[in-house]
């Protein structure tokens, strides 16, 4: 998965429509431990990519702090006919 960084103005509304990363991960923890090895590896990859996304944001000049944890969003992939995920960080105002 390729990561891209974007600069855009403050987003103040509709954060409740996004899933915080910790809530997304918790849904797997709530499955009574019935998580396949493939899913475990995918979850590790998502966590690592969220760290990489934050480092990319800082590399692009973002020096703010953010509230909570990264939020996930999903976009369709034209290449794989599946969905790709991305991260957005809510900055402390």
PDB file of C-alpha atoms in Angstrom:
ATOM      1  CA  UNK A   1       0.000   0.000   0.000  1.00  0.00           C
ATOM      2  CA  UNK A   2       1.341   3.382  -0.987  1.00  0.00           C
ATOM      3  CA  UNK A   3       0.866   6.193   1.521  1.00  0.00           C
ATOM      4  CA  UNK A   4       0.148   9.740   0.383  1.00  0.00           C
ATOM      5  CA  UNK A   5       0.098  12.843   2.531  1.00  0.00           C
ATOM      6  CA  UNK A   6      -2.249  15.766   1.935  1.00  0.00           C
ATOM      7  CA  UNK A   7      -2.449  19.299   3.275  1.00  0.00           C
ATOM      8  CA  UNK A   8      -5.987  20.581   3.772  1.00  0.00           C
ATOM      9  CA  UNK A   9      -7.887  22.977   5.971  1.00  0.00           C
ATOM     10  CA  UNK A  10      -9.342  22.080   9.330  1.00  0.00           C
ATOM     11  CA  UNK A  11     -12.133  19.518   9.376  1.00  0.00           C
ATOM     12  CA  UNK A  12     -14.537  20.346  12.197  1.00  0.00           C
ATOM     13  CA  UNK A  13     -17.562  18.165  11.408  1.00  0.00           C
ATOM     14  CA  UNK A  14     -18.530  14.536  10.891  1.00  0.00           C
ATOM     15  CA  UNK A  15     -15.699  12.929  12.832  1.00  0.00           C
ATOM     16  CA  UNK A  16     -18.341  10.628  14.319  1.00  0.00           C
ATOM     17  CA  UNK A  17     -18.711   9.082  10.849  1.00  0.00           C
ATOM     18  CA  UNK A  18     -15.144   7.778  10.968  1.00  0.00           C
ATOM     19  CA  UNK A  19     -13.909   4.823  12.993  1.00  0.00           C
ATOM     20  CA  UNK A  20     -11.105   5.471  15.479  1.00  0.00           C
ATOM     21  CA  UNK A  21      -8.305   2.967  14.966  1.00  0.00           C
ATOM     22  CA  UNK A  22      -8.559   1.689  18.545  1.00  0.00           C
ATOM     23  CA  UNK A  23     -12.283   0.899  18.083  1.00  0.00           C
ATOM     24  CA  UNK A  24     -11.568  -0.905  14.824  1.00  0.00           C
ATOM     25  CA  UNK A  25      -8.898  -3.025  16.527  1.00  0.00           C
ATOM     26  CA  UNK A  26     -11.180  -3.675  19.512  1.00  0.00           C
ATOM     27  CA  UNK A  27     -13.757  -5.355  17.252  1.00  0.00           C
ATOM     28  CA  UNK A  28     -11.203  -8.093  16.614  1.00  0.00           C
ATOM     29  CA  UNK A  29     -10.309  -8.417  20.284  1.00  0.00           C
ATOM     30  CA  UNK A  30     -14.006  -8.882  21.092  1.00  0.00           C
ATOM     31  CA  UNK A  31     -14.262 -11.955  18.853  1.00  0.00           C
ATOM     32  CA  UNK A  32     -13.300 -14.338  21.694  1.00  0.00           C
ATOM     33  CA  UNK A  33      -9.798 -14.703  20.313  1.00  0.00           C
ATOM     34  CA  UNK A  34     -11.060 -16.273  17.083  1.00  0.00           C
ATOM     35  CA  UNK A  35      -8.728 -14.315  14.809  1.00  0.00           C
ATOM     36  CA  UNK A  36      -6.944 -16.027  11.948  1.00  0.00           C
ATOM     37  CA  UNK A  37      -3.190 -15.710  11.578  1.00  0.00           C
ATOM     38  CA  UNK A  38      -3.787 -13.799   8.335  1.00  0.00           C
ATOM     39  CA  UNK A  39      -6.002 -11.288  10.162  1.00  0.00           C
ATOM     40  CA  UNK A  40      -3.411 -10.923  12.923  1.00  0.00           C
ATOM     41  CA  UNK A  41      -0.772 -10.066  10.341  1.00  0.00           C
ATOM     42  CA  UNK A  42      -3.143  -7.599   8.664  1.00  0.00           C
ATOM     43  CA  UNK A  43      -3.833  -5.906  11.996  1.00  0.00           C
ATOM     44  CA  UNK A  44      -0.114  -5.607  12.723  1.00  0.00           C
ATOM     45  CA  UNK A  45       0.319  -4.052   9.277  1.00  0.00           C
ATOM     46  CA  UNK A  46      -2.465  -1.523   9.926  1.00  0.00           C
ATOM     47  CA  UNK A  47      -0.881  -0.473  13.228  1.00  0.00           C
ATOM     48  CA  UNK A  48       2.555  -0.137  11.615  1.00  0.00           C
ATOM     49  CA  UNK A  49       1.109   1.900   8.740  1.00  0.00           C
ATOM     50  CA  UNK A  50      -0.657   4.251  11.152  1.00  0.00           C
ATOM     51  CA  UNK A  51       2.734   4.954  12.749  1.00  0.00           C
ATOM     52  CA  UNK A  52       4.227   5.487   9.293  1.00  0.00           C
ATOM     53  CA  UNK A  53       1.359   7.826   8.347  1.00  0.00           C
ATOM     54  CA  UNK A  54       2.000   9.960  11.431  1.00  0.00           C
ATOM     55  CA  UNK A  55       5.725  10.091  10.617  1.00  0.00           C
ATOM     56  CA  UNK A  56       4.860  11.095   7.039  1.00  0.00           C
ATOM     57  CA  UNK A  57       2.628  13.907   8.304  1.00  0.00           C
ATOM     58  CA  UNK A  58       5.448  15.215  10.486  1.00  0.00           C
ATOM     59  CA  UNK A  59       7.905  14.906   7.597  1.00  0.00           C
ATOM     60  CA  UNK A  60       5.536  17.042   5.499  1.00  0.00           C
ATOM     61  CA  UNK A  61       5.708  19.777   8.110  1.00  0.00           C
ATOM     62  CA  UNK A  62       2.804  19.022  10.424  1.00  0.00           C
ATOM     63  CA  UNK A  63       3.874  19.984  13.928  1.00  0.00           C
ATOM     64  CA  UNK A  64       0.586  19.786  15.759  1.00  0.00           C
ATOM     65  CA  UNK A  65      -0.720  17.344  18.271  1.00  0.00           C
ATOM     66  CA  UNK A  66      -3.755  15.219  17.709  1.00  0.00           C
ATOM     67  CA  UNK A  67      -6.601  14.075  19.902  1.00  0.00           C
ATOM     68  CA  UNK A  68      -7.312  10.433  20.501  1.00  0.00           C
ATOM     69  CA  UNK A  69      -5.933   8.068  17.930  1.00  0.00           C
ATOM     70  CA  UNK A  70      -5.859   8.014  14.138  1.00  0.00           C
ATOM     71  CA  UNK A  71      -9.184   7.613  12.376  1.00  0.00           C
ATOM     72  CA  UNK A  72      -9.663   5.136   9.545  1.00  0.00           C
ATOM     73  CA  UNK A  73     -11.293   5.878   6.238  1.00  0.00           C
ATOM     74  CA  UNK A  74     -11.863   3.616   3.254  1.00  0.00           C
ATOM     75  CA  UNK A  75     -11.592   4.206  -0.489  1.00  0.00           C
ATOM     76  CA  UNK A  76     -12.248   1.839  -3.387  1.00  0.00           C
ATOM     77  CA  UNK A  77      -9.149   0.653  -5.203  1.00  0.00           C
ATOM     78  CA  UNK A  78      -9.394   0.724  -8.967  1.00  0.00           C
ATOM     79  CA  UNK A  79      -6.500  -1.731  -9.272  1.00  0.00           C
ATOM     80  CA  UNK A  80      -7.600  -4.525  -6.955  1.00  0.00           C
ATOM     81  CA  UNK A  81     -11.399  -4.191  -6.918  1.00  0.00           C
ATOM     82  CA  UNK A  82     -11.278  -3.968  -3.152  1.00  0.00           C
ATOM     83  CA  UNK A  83     -10.997  -1.246  -0.534  1.00  0.00           C
ATOM     84  CA  UNK A  84      -7.869   0.508   0.657  1.00  0.00           C
ATOM     85  CA  UNK A  85      -7.648   2.214   4.028  1.00  0.00           C
ATOM     86  CA  UNK A  86      -6.131   5.488   5.051  1.00  0.00           C
ATOM     87  CA  UNK A  87      -5.646   7.502   8.209  1.00  0.00           C
ATOM     88  CA  UNK A  88      -6.622  10.983   9.240  1.00  0.00           C
ATOM     89  CA  UNK A  89      -5.554  12.692  12.445  1.00  0.00           C
ATOM     90  CA  UNK A  90      -7.776  15.106  14.349  1.00  0.00           C
ATOM     91  CA  UNK A  91      -5.649  17.988  15.506  1.00  0.00           C
ATOM     92  CA  UNK A  92      -6.077  19.649  18.869  1.00  0.00           C
ATOM     93  CA  UNK A  93      -7.527  23.110  18.273  1.00  0.00           C
TER      94      UNK A  93
END
